[in-house]
C-alpha cells in the first residue's frame, strides 16, 4: 500500500482531535454544569473566577448554537467543559483555592 499512496500519508505527524461536545449536551449535562458552576463554596471555583464571568461562560456554553465574531459553538462548549472539569476536581479533592 505504501507504493500506491503519497509519502505524506505515512510521514504525517500524529495530531489530536476534539469532539463536538455541543452535540452531546442534553438536560442532564446542563443540570450538572449548573450545579458545578453554582457551587459557591468559599474555597471553590468562585474563589478563582468572578461569578459574573462564570455565569457568562455557562450561558454561552449551553446556549450558543451559531458561530459569531467573538466565539464559536465549539469554543464555548469546550470552555464550559473545562470549567466543569476544574469545578468537579476542586470538589472531589477538596482543594482550597
C-alpha positions as YAML, in Angstrom:
chain: A
units: angstrom
residues:
- id: 1
  name: UNK
  ca: [0.00, 0.00, 0.00]
- id: 2
  name: UNK
  ca: [2.94, 2.33, 0.65]
- id: 3
  name: UNK
  ca: [3.76, 2.37, -3.06]
- id: 4
  name: UNK
  ca: [0.25, 3.42, -4.07]
- id: 5
  name: UNK
  ca: [-0.13, 6.33, -1.65]
- id: 6
  name: UNK
  ca: [1.91, 9.54, -1.39]
- id: 7
  name: UNK
  ca: [4.60, 9.68, 1.32]
- id: 8
  name: UNK
  ca: [2.72, 12.36, 3.26]
- id: 9
  name: UNK
  ca: [0.15, 9.72, 4.25]
- id: 10
  name: UNK
  ca: [2.78, 7.73, 6.13]
- id: 11
  name: UNK
  ca: [5.12, 10.52, 7.21]
- id: 12
  name: UNK
  ca: [2.43, 12.84, 8.54]
- id: 13
  name: UNK
  ca: [2.89, 13.54, 12.27]
- id: 14
  name: UNK
  ca: [0.15, 12.37, 14.59]
- id: 15
  name: UNK
  ca: [-2.31, 15.06, 15.57]
- id: 16
  name: UNK
  ca: [-5.04, 15.15, 18.15]
- id: 17
  name: UNK
  ca: [-8.67, 15.89, 17.52]
- id: 18
  name: UNK
  ca: [-11.54, 17.28, 19.52]
- id: 19
  name: UNK
  ca: [-15.05, 16.02, 19.78]
- id: 20
  name: UNK
  ca: [-18.07, 18.22, 19.06]
- id: 21
  name: UNK
  ca: [-19.20, 18.50, 22.70]
- id: 22
  name: UNK
  ca: [-22.10, 20.79, 21.84]
- id: 23
  name: UNK
  ca: [-23.81, 17.90, 20.04]
- id: 24
  name: UNK
  ca: [-23.91, 15.84, 23.23]
- id: 25
  name: UNK
  ca: [-25.28, 18.48, 25.57]
- id: 26
  name: UNK
  ca: [-28.66, 17.47, 26.95]
- id: 27
  name: UNK
  ca: [-30.77, 18.30, 30.01]
- id: 28
  name: UNK
  ca: [-28.64, 16.16, 32.35]
- id: 29
  name: UNK
  ca: [-25.44, 17.81, 31.07]
- id: 30
  name: UNK
  ca: [-26.94, 21.27, 31.56]
- id: 31
  name: UNK
  ca: [-28.09, 20.39, 35.09]
- id: 32
  name: UNK
  ca: [-24.63, 19.11, 36.01]
- id: 33
  name: UNK
  ca: [-22.99, 22.22, 34.55]
- id: 34
  name: UNK
  ca: [-25.30, 24.49, 36.53]
- id: 35
  name: UNK
  ca: [-24.71, 22.50, 39.72]
- id: 36
  name: UNK
  ca: [-20.92, 22.55, 39.39]
- id: 37
  name: UNK
  ca: [-20.66, 26.21, 38.45]
- id: 38
  name: UNK
  ca: [-23.23, 27.36, 41.02]
- id: 39
  name: UNK
  ca: [-21.32, 25.75, 43.92]
- id: 40
  name: UNK
  ca: [-20.39, 28.81, 45.95]
- id: 41
  name: UNK
  ca: [-18.10, 27.14, 48.46]
- id: 42
  name: UNK
  ca: [-15.67, 29.84, 49.58]
- id: 43
  name: UNK
  ca: [-12.69, 27.75, 48.51]
- id: 44
  name: UNK
  ca: [-14.16, 26.55, 45.21]
- id: 45
  name: UNK
  ca: [-14.38, 27.86, 41.68]
- id: 46
  name: UNK
  ca: [-15.84, 31.18, 42.87]
- id: 47
  name: UNK
  ca: [-12.53, 31.87, 44.61]
- id: 48
  name: UNK
  ca: [-10.78, 31.69, 41.23]
- id: 49
  name: UNK
  ca: [-13.25, 33.35, 38.86]
- id: 50
  name: UNK
  ca: [-15.78, 36.11, 39.30]
- id: 51
  name: UNK
  ca: [-19.38, 34.85, 39.45]
- id: 52
  name: UNK
  ca: [-20.48, 37.06, 36.51]
- id: 53
  name: UNK
  ca: [-17.74, 35.52, 34.35]
- id: 54
  name: UNK
  ca: [-18.79, 32.01, 35.37]
- id: 55
  name: UNK
  ca: [-22.41, 32.81, 34.56]
- id: 56
  name: UNK
  ca: [-21.46, 34.22, 31.17]
- id: 57
  name: UNK
  ca: [-19.39, 31.13, 30.29]
- id: 58
  name: UNK
  ca: [-22.19, 28.84, 31.48]
- id: 59
  name: UNK
  ca: [-24.79, 30.69, 29.42]
- id: 60
  name: UNK
  ca: [-22.63, 30.77, 26.30]
- id: 61
  name: UNK
  ca: [-21.56, 27.15, 26.68]
- id: 62
  name: UNK
  ca: [-25.12, 25.88, 26.93]
- id: 63
  name: UNK
  ca: [-26.97, 28.29, 24.64]
- id: 64
  name: UNK
  ca: [-24.62, 29.00, 21.75]
- id: 65
  name: UNK
  ca: [-25.95, 27.48, 18.54]
- id: 66
  name: UNK
  ca: [-24.13, 29.51, 15.91]
- id: 67
  name: UNK
  ca: [-20.66, 30.93, 15.44]
- id: 68
  name: UNK
  ca: [-20.01, 34.66, 15.51]
- id: 69
  name: UNK
  ca: [-17.04, 37.00, 15.55]
- id: 70
  name: UNK
  ca: [-16.45, 36.72, 19.30]
- id: 71
  name: UNK
  ca: [-16.78, 32.98, 19.81]
- id: 72
  name: UNK
  ca: [-17.70, 29.71, 18.20]
- id: 73
  name: UNK
  ca: [-20.04, 26.95, 19.31]
- id: 74
  name: UNK
  ca: [-17.04, 24.64, 19.51]
- id: 75
  name: UNK
  ca: [-15.01, 27.02, 21.67]
- id: 76
  name: UNK
  ca: [-17.88, 27.89, 24.02]
- id: 77
  name: UNK
  ca: [-18.74, 24.25, 24.67]
- id: 78
  name: UNK
  ca: [-15.10, 23.33, 25.30]
- id: 79
  name: UNK
  ca: [-14.61, 26.26, 27.69]
- id: 80
  name: UNK
  ca: [-17.66, 25.13, 29.64]
- id: 81
  name: UNK
  ca: [-16.40, 21.53, 29.69]
- id: 82
  name: UNK
  ca: [-13.00, 22.68, 31.02]
- id: 83
  name: UNK
  ca: [-14.69, 24.68, 33.80]
- id: 84
  name: UNK
  ca: [-16.86, 21.69, 34.68]
- id: 85
  name: UNK
  ca: [-13.76, 19.50, 34.94]
- id: 86
  name: UNK
  ca: [-12.00, 22.03, 37.15]
- id: 87
  name: UNK
  ca: [-15.04, 22.51, 39.39]
- id: 88
  name: UNK
  ca: [-15.50, 18.75, 39.72]
- id: 89
  name: UNK
  ca: [-11.83, 18.27, 40.53]
- id: 90
  name: UNK
  ca: [-11.89, 21.02, 43.17]
- id: 91
  name: UNK
  ca: [-14.96, 19.46, 44.75]
- id: 92
  name: UNK
  ca: [-13.73, 15.87, 44.59]
- id: 93
  name: UNK
  ca: [-10.33, 16.54, 46.11]
- id: 94
  name: UNK
  ca: [-11.47, 19.36, 48.41]
- id: 95
  name: UNK
  ca: [-8.83, 21.71, 47.10]
- id: 96
  name: UNK
  ca: [-8.75, 25.09, 48.79]
- id: 97
  name: UNK
  ca: [-8.08, 27.97, 46.41]
...
